[in-house]
Amino acid sequence: MKMIRHLFVILCLLGISETLLAQKTDANVFGDVKSEQSGEHIPFVSIYLEGTTLGITTDHTGHYLLVNLPAGEHTLVAKSMGYEMAKQKIKVESGKTIEVNFVLKELVMSLDDVVVTGTKTFKRKTESPVIVNVLESKALDQVQACNISEGLRFQPGLRVETDCQTCNYTQLRMNGLGGGYSQILINGRPIFSPLTGLYGMEQIPANMVERIEVVRGGGSALYGSSAIGGTVNVITKIPSQPSYDFGVTTQFIDGKESDVIMNGNISMLNQKRNAGASIYVNRRTRNAYDANGDNYSELPELKNNSFGANLFYKPSENQKLELSFTSLHEYRYGGEIVDRAAHLAKQSEERTHDVLMAGLDYQINFNEDNSSFIAYAAGQYTERDHYTGIYPDDQEEIDLHLSNPPYGDTENTTLQFGTQINHRLNDFLGGKNVLTVGTEYVYDDVLDSIPRYSYGTDQTTKNFGGFFQSDWEVRKNLNFLAGLRVDKHNLVDNAILSPRLSLLYKYKTNTQLRLTWGTGFRAPQAFDSDMHIAFAGGGISRIVLANDLKEERSNSLSGSINYDKATEKWIAGFTLEGFYTKLDDAFYLEPLAADEFGERFEKRNGSGAKVQGATLELRANYNRVAQFEAGFTLQSSKFDEAVENIEGLEAKREFLRTPEKYGYASLSFTPSSKFNATISSVYTGPMLLAHFGGAPEQSIDEYKKSDSFTELNLKLSYAFKLKQVDSGLELFGGIKNITNAYQDDFDSGKNRDSNYVYGPGSPRTFYIGVRLKSW
């Protein structure tokens, strides 16, 4: 904290010194900014002279004062998120002060959010040639998401699954493709490493997030390896106004086990509002939960501590420097519920993670804002101590187990460096064109070792990439996006070219038609699920990479129609998207002969696979009082040739653990700033599963088809205004999975198949909470 305080003071002093050095002309402009709809003043609106570095932000009352301006004719700009930009021509004379007021028109609902992930440049959603879905922090709060894993379930085309009964690691599936096909970014940087992908989605708390942007399918090829299924960009909080928020939530899992989450956020800005910091903290303590009464957990014990900050400094209106860092600590224990060392339990997994993530970005706009240069560096470092083991039955094996238990150590370092240049051509063949060129270097090194099992991953990957993109607005209603990325990965023999083409046609003002084609690849490296050790058949199962493994290639095509009808009071619309992805040399797991420790699988290249389907999104919002969102996906994921999943059983073409139908819905009612009620639901269709024998209730290896599940959730909240301290006290509570739609055939005992887990991630859960926040 002391270091942060010193850094913040330095940033403030830099802002003050800039003011002192400014040339004195005694030419001033003052005024206020109001909302056209409500007539109320708008705080924290950016006010600046177009084409200069001179600017300020309105204060909390919606007023501003610009001093010592250069004499002459200028264009004064008022700009704020959620409102249309406004401009006024002014004449500034030395020694005079003039008044200029603005009335800003609100954008209709959230139809035109500004997004960055689709093109690596800021664009309105309706103007982006690639579909970008946005999950705001408010939506995460309304569905009571404790982390991004719980929040991403409420996005079209996405499904979050739990893949281990013992440790509960999660995977994100996009458009029918597994976790290794999806790339998760933190503030646009791929520092979410394959190792972090095992548990990282649960480790990133929701109060750290400003918004999450999602690009599905081949439209995300601009981000390189592992972005075949799509890209999720987690954008952390950047201060836009002084605020604070502190809360505590207690959850009761199945009415039995407690889960306590404490979190806090505080945002600070200096007087000129050209420097600030946003700090967030989170602590979670959850008891292990046993669903079937065998004294083995279905939800592991968790102890999480998270801390981080985002800081920014704007030396001038056209420059910005951002620094972000996060520290995550997690202890996770699953298996036999005992109060002793992990290796003394009959079966258990124990994990202790310490993760550090940081990023530094610099951007300068020039050439009258027609050009910009961006440079960035980011990194992640993880230390992990872990144990995965079964207590033997034979005395000789017990002695060996006690003398050399299977504890392991992991170190993982991920670094990225890059630059990007954007240049807008205002007259390009009758239209406008934004050219983007950039380079980036990504380094990932992971060393994971369990000496007792003679098991380990020692992998260093290096990828140098370059990309070029032309975002051409041919006409006001027609946009053509063309991009090419080249990657040289150290585990791939030749450089890989990944082109992308997108076409956007806007019919009138409420309909957009999009068509996107792109290619991508996955390098022959270990991904999150490859590093997971599971219990199966009375032993442990491990995955090794084939010696001749080569990259997997993809061809993706998607088309969509987006329609929204808006009036002053309401907006309603839909998006219908069809997608098709052809995989060549698709990765699959081939069962090998078991060894003394248990099952073994080898990751190999198959002939190929096809993933295809459609996603329908529905949305409606009445006067910001009632809001409805829903998404439903119907898809098919099959290998070209059947693959063997369990030795001795019939080979299957279907992807395992991949339902053909899934979706979500959410309805929120907010009649005032004080009260909110949200009811939400998540649907998971039947899926094919491999079930290893070994548990008392499962004596043979076989395939099983799961049932479908429909979760139903409810949250109510009410805020009281504390006028004396200008704050709000919010009380909230609700129920997750009201009908307790939860798996009821878990394996029991130490010889259970821990990968035989499906459906919702937790049973019926009651929760209550309180939050103190700025009003």
Tab-separated table of C-alpha atoms in Angstrom, residues 305-556:
chain	number	residue	atom	x	y	z
A	305	ASN	CA	-6.955	-13.836	-1.499
A	306	SER	CA	-6.787	-11.393	-4.396
A	307	PHE	CA	-5.377	-7.890	-4.602
A	308	GLY	CA	-4.732	-5.605	-7.532
A	309	ALA	CA	-4.754	-2.098	-8.940
A	310	ASN	CA	-5.015	-0.194	-12.190
A	311	LEU	CA	-3.303	3.189	-12.422
A	312	PHE	CA	-3.308	5.715	-15.231
A	313	TYR	CA	-1.643	8.994	-16.026
A	314	LYS	CA	-2.446	11.306	-18.954
A	315	PRO	CA	0.482	13.696	-19.544
A	316	SER	CA	-1.733	15.373	-22.132
A	317	GLU	CA	-5.115	14.865	-23.726
A	318	ASN	CA	-3.570	12.689	-26.444
A	319	GLN	CA	-1.319	10.499	-24.269
A	320	LYS	CA	-2.093	7.824	-21.723
A	321	LEU	CA	0.010	5.524	-19.584
A	322	GLU	CA	-1.659	2.582	-17.806
A	323	LEU	CA	-0.198	0.226	-15.236
A	324	SER	CA	-2.033	-2.797	-13.850
A	325	PHE	CA	-1.023	-5.543	-11.477
A	326	THR	CA	-2.761	-8.368	-9.634
A	327	SER	CA	-1.706	-10.792	-6.931
A	328	LEU	CA	-3.705	-14.012	-6.492
A	329	HIS	CA	-3.263	-16.582	-3.738
A	330	GLU	CA	-5.379	-19.716	-3.611
A	331	TYR	CA	-5.448	-22.837	-1.472
A	332	ARG	CA	-7.647	-25.635	-2.828
A	333	TYR	CA	-8.235	-29.042	-1.258
A	334	GLY	CA	-10.591	-31.796	-2.449
A	335	GLY	CA	-11.020	-35.504	-1.732
A	336	GLU	CA	-11.461	-37.246	1.593
A	337	ILE	CA	-12.552	-34.645	4.141
A	338	VAL	CA	-9.973	-35.061	6.912
A	339	ASP	CA	-8.001	-32.709	9.135
A	340	ARG	CA	-4.484	-33.910	8.328
A	341	ALA	CA	-1.801	-33.772	5.651
A	342	ALA	CA	-3.013	-34.422	2.093
A	343	HIS	CA	-0.925	-37.583	1.643
A	344	LEU	CA	-2.565	-39.157	4.723
A	345	ALA	CA	-6.037	-38.912	3.181
A	346	LYS	CA	-7.353	-41.952	1.340
A	347	GLN	CA	-7.666	-39.844	-1.808
A	348	SER	CA	-7.086	-36.122	-2.280
A	349	GLU	CA	-5.884	-33.249	-4.427
A	350	GLU	CA	-4.245	-30.254	-2.801
A	351	ARG	CA	-3.195	-27.075	-4.629
A	352	THR	CA	-1.522	-23.882	-3.436
A	353	HIS	CA	-1.232	-21.183	-6.093
A	354	ASP	CA	0.588	-17.854	-5.957
A	355	VAL	CA	0.045	-15.826	-9.122
A	356	LEU	CA	1.386	-12.388	-10.072
A	357	MET	CA	0.107	-10.592	-13.177
A	358	ALA	CA	1.084	-7.160	-14.464
A	359	GLY	CA	0.817	-5.017	-17.555
A	360	LEU	CA	2.104	-1.647	-18.792
A	361	ASP	CA	0.539	0.190	-21.756
A	362	TYR	CA	1.441	3.480	-23.409
A	363	GLN	CA	-0.607	5.171	-26.135
A	364	ILE	CA	-0.159	8.455	-27.956
A	365	ASN	CA	-2.508	9.911	-30.547
A	366	PHE	CA	-1.181	12.372	-33.114
A	367	ASN	CA	-1.817	13.715	-36.580
A	368	GLU	CA	-5.075	15.331	-35.350
A	369	ASP	CA	-6.103	11.998	-33.784
A	370	ASN	CA	-5.824	10.239	-37.147
A	371	SER	CA	-2.849	8.195	-35.963
A	372	SER	CA	-1.865	6.426	-32.773
A	373	PHE	CA	1.041	4.404	-31.458
A	374	ILE	CA	0.704	1.772	-28.725
A	375	ALA	CA	3.454	-0.090	-26.889
A	376	TYR	CA	2.816	-2.673	-24.200
A	377	ALA	CA	4.396	-5.272	-21.981
A	378	ALA	CA	2.664	-7.831	-19.773
A	379	GLY	CA	3.566	-10.858	-17.721
A	380	GLN	CA	2.370	-13.553	-15.361
A	381	TYR	CA	4.308	-15.686	-12.891
A	382	THR	CA	2.815	-18.680	-11.058
A	383	GLU	CA	4.197	-20.874	-8.318
A	384	ARG	CA	2.197	-23.965	-7.465
A	385	ASP	CA	2.676	-26.635	-4.807
A	386	HIS	CA	0.421	-29.618	-5.362
A	387	TYR	CA	-0.441	-33.149	-4.331
A	388	THR	CA	-2.505	-35.769	-6.174
A	389	GLY	CA	-2.650	-39.243	-4.710
A	390	ILE	CA	-4.464	-42.299	-3.355
A	391	TYR	CA	-3.545	-43.950	-0.074
A	392	PRO	CA	-2.566	-47.567	-0.933
A	393	ASP	CA	-4.041	-50.738	0.603
A	394	ASP	CA	-0.933	-52.954	0.601
A	395	GLN	CA	1.500	-52.414	3.522
A	396	GLU	CA	4.598	-52.392	1.313
A	397	GLU	CA	3.023	-49.743	-0.928
A	398	ILE	CA	1.915	-47.791	2.143
A	399	ASP	CA	5.500	-47.658	3.389
A	400	LEU	CA	6.670	-46.413	-0.008
A	401	HIS	CA	3.855	-43.873	-0.141
A	402	LEU	CA	4.703	-42.477	3.292
A	403	SER	CA	8.413	-42.287	2.559
A	404	ASN	CA	7.941	-40.624	-0.847
A	405	PRO	CA	4.431	-39.125	-1.231
A	406	PRO	CA	3.495	-37.717	-4.675
A	407	TYR	CA	3.904	-34.013	-3.997
A	408	GLY	CA	4.796	-31.789	-6.925
A	409	ASP	CA	6.035	-28.312	-7.808
A	410	THR	CA	5.179	-26.039	-10.706
A	411	GLU	CA	6.661	-22.799	-12.004
A	412	ASN	CA	5.133	-20.946	-14.907
A	413	THR	CA	6.267	-17.674	-16.505
A	414	THR	CA	4.418	-15.921	-19.321
A	415	LEU	CA	5.690	-12.697	-20.938
A	416	GLN	CA	4.405	-10.580	-23.791
A	417	PHE	CA	5.790	-7.516	-25.558
A	418	GLY	CA	4.193	-5.712	-28.463
A	419	THR	CA	3.632	-2.579	-30.483
A	420	GLN	CA	0.725	-1.397	-32.593
A	421	ILE	CA	0.220	1.508	-34.986
A	422	ASN	CA	-3.189	2.711	-36.162
A	423	HIS	CA	-3.683	5.225	-38.968
A	424	ARG	CA	-6.986	6.545	-40.282
A	425	LEU	CA	-7.283	7.516	-43.941
A	426	ASN	CA	-10.242	9.891	-44.173
A	427	ASP	CA	-10.399	9.720	-47.966
A	428	PHE	CA	-9.760	6.172	-49.137
A	429	LEU	CA	-11.502	5.334	-52.421
A	430	GLY	CA	-14.490	7.366	-51.377
A	431	GLY	CA	-14.601	6.079	-47.810
A	432	LYS	CA	-12.582	5.856	-44.613
A	433	ASN	CA	-9.995	3.217	-43.740
A	434	VAL	CA	-8.257	2.473	-40.458
A	435	LEU	CA	-4.993	0.629	-41.018
A	436	THR	CA	-3.520	-1.342	-38.136
A	437	VAL	CA	-0.095	-2.953	-38.061
A	438	GLY	CA	1.573	-4.556	-35.100
A	439	THR	CA	4.014	-7.099	-33.752
A	440	GLU	CA	4.072	-9.109	-30.552
A	441	TYR	CA	6.241	-11.675	-28.839
A	442	VAL	CA	4.832	-14.201	-26.364
A	443	TYR	CA	7.013	-16.408	-24.171
A	444	ASP	CA	5.690	-19.158	-21.910
A	445	ASP	CA	7.759	-21.486	-19.780
A	446	VAL	CA	6.220	-24.162	-17.549
A	447	LEU	CA	7.978	-26.717	-15.391
A	448	ASP	CA	5.636	-29.150	-13.645
A	449	SER	CA	7.056	-32.132	-11.819
A	450	ILE	CA	5.821	-35.013	-9.605
A	451	PRO	CA	8.914	-37.191	-8.994
A	452	ARG	CA	6.941	-40.011	-7.363
A	453	TYR	CA	5.000	-40.615	-10.597
A	454	SER	CA	7.987	-39.960	-12.896
A	455	TYR	CA	5.683	-37.363	-14.384
A	456	GLY	CA	6.436	-33.886	-15.572
A	457	THR	CA	5.994	-31.168	-18.136
A	458	ASP	CA	9.034	-29.128	-19.123
A	459	GLN	CA	7.858	-26.901	-21.923
A	460	THR	CA	9.028	-23.579	-23.308
A	461	THR	CA	7.035	-21.944	-26.066
A	462	LYS	CA	7.994	-18.838	-27.994
A	463	ASN	CA	5.816	-17.163	-30.561
A	464	PHE	CA	6.618	-14.116	-32.642
A	465	GLY	CA	3.618	-12.683	-34.435
A	466	GLY	CA	2.887	-9.828	-36.770
A	467	PHE	CA	-0.468	-8.622	-38.030
A	468	PHE	CA	-1.887	-6.196	-40.545
A	469	GLN	CA	-5.494	-5.105	-40.797
A	470	SER	CA	-7.529	-2.843	-43.035
A	471	ASP	CA	-10.843	-1.700	-41.580
A	472	TRP	CA	-12.404	-0.004	-44.604
A	473	GLU	CA	-15.696	1.864	-44.359
A	474	VAL	CA	-16.555	1.619	-48.031
A	475	ARG	CA	-19.761	3.559	-47.506
A	476	LYS	CA	-21.763	4.587	-44.442
A	477	ASN	CA	-23.615	1.277	-44.573
A	478	LEU	CA	-20.834	-1.021	-45.814
A	479	ASN	CA	-17.628	-2.050	-44.050
A	480	PHE	CA	-14.957	-4.472	-45.246
A	481	LEU	CA	-12.390	-5.798	-42.777
A	482	ALA	CA	-9.328	-7.656	-44.064
A	483	GLY	CA	-6.501	-8.869	-41.885
A	484	LEU	CA	-3.491	-11.138	-41.995
A	485	ARG	CA	-1.498	-12.508	-39.107
A	486	VAL	CA	1.791	-14.408	-39.357
A	487	ASP	CA	3.102	-16.493	-36.450
A	488	LYS	CA	6.409	-18.281	-35.964
A	489	HIS	CA	6.009	-20.702	-33.082
A	490	ASN	CA	9.059	-22.586	-31.833
A	491	LEU	CA	7.113	-25.892	-31.777
A	492	VAL	CA	5.965	-25.466	-35.389
A	493	ASP	CA	8.362	-25.975	-38.315
A	494	ASN	CA	7.132	-23.181	-40.563
A	495	ALA	CA	5.577	-19.779	-40.159
A	496	ILE	CA	1.781	-19.895	-40.156
A	497	LEU	CA	-0.350	-17.381	-42.037
A	498	SER	CA	-3.833	-16.708	-40.664
A	499	PRO	CA	-6.001	-14.475	-42.856
A	500	ARG	CA	-9.343	-12.993	-41.794
A	501	LEU	CA	-12.064	-11.370	-43.883
A	502	SER	CA	-15.235	-9.777	-42.527
A	503	LEU	CA	-18.052	-7.935	-44.237
A	504	LEU	CA	-20.600	-5.720	-42.470
A	505	TYR	CA	-23.684	-4.380	-44.230
A	506	LYS	CA	-25.968	-2.032	-42.311
A	507	TYR	CA	-29.555	-1.977	-43.518
A	508	LYS	CA	-31.176	1.269	-42.434
A	509	THR	CA	-30.245	2.061	-38.814
A	510	ASN	CA	-31.396	-1.059	-37.012
A	511	THR	CA	-30.096	-4.077	-38.924
A	512	GLN	CA	-26.584	-5.385	-39.467
A	513	LEU	CA	-25.604	-8.334	-41.643
A	514	ARG	CA	-22.167	-9.859	-41.073
A	515	LEU	CA	-20.088	-12.515	-42.788
A	516	THR	CA	-16.691	-13.628	-41.463
A	517	TRP	CA	-14.097	-16.141	-42.635
A	518	GLY	CA	-10.811	-16.852	-40.929
A	519	THR	CA	-8.186	-19.483	-40.264
A	520	GLY	CA	-6.329	-20.330	-37.076
A	521	PHE	CA	-4.084	-22.865	-35.400
A	522	ARG	CA	-3.216	-24.557	-32.112
A	523	ALA	CA	0.420	-25.321	-31.453
A	524	PRO	CA	1.457	-28.855	-30.380
A	525	GLN	CA	1.872	-27.859	-26.760
A	526	ALA	CA	0.332	-28.838	-23.431
A	527	PHE	CA	-2.875	-26.973	-22.596
A	528	ASP	CA	-4.799	-26.716	-19.335
A	529	SER	CA	-6.589	-30.072	-19.462
A	530	ASP	CA	-3.357	-31.846	-20.473
A	531	MET	CA	-1.781	-30.758	-17.183
A	532	HIS	CA	-4.617	-32.078	-15.041
A	533	ILE	CA	-4.151	-35.383	-13.228
A	534	ALA	CA	-7.451	-37.138	-12.561
A	535	PHE	CA	-8.527	-40.152	-10.508
A	536	ALA	CA	-9.924	-43.056	-12.533
A	537	GLY	CA	-10.171	-46.828	-12.148
A	538	GLY	CA	-8.523	-46.882	-8.739
A	539	GLY	CA	-5.449	-44.932	-9.920
A	540	ILE	CA	-4.506	-41.654	-11.541
A	541	SER	CA	-4.826	-40.764	-15.209
A	542	ARG	CA	-2.252	-38.638	-17.021
A	543	ILE	CA	-1.832	-37.162	-20.473
A	544	VAL	CA	1.402	-37.134	-22.477
A	545	LEU	CA	2.083	-35.531	-25.849
A	546	ALA	CA	2.965	-37.721	-28.829
A	547	ASN	CA	6.507	-37.237	-30.133
A	548	ASP	CA	5.301	-36.465	-33.658
A	549	LEU	CA	2.476	-34.145	-32.604
A	550	LYS	CA	1.996	-31.263	-35.030
A	551	GLU	CA	-0.132	-28.151	-35.059
A	552	GLU	CA	-3.877	-28.271	-35.513
A	553	ARG	CA	-5.321	-25.995	-38.212
A	554	SER	CA	-8.793	-24.520	-38.602
A	555	ASN	CA	-11.033	-22.934	-41.200
A	556	SER	CA	-13.989	-21.012	-39.786
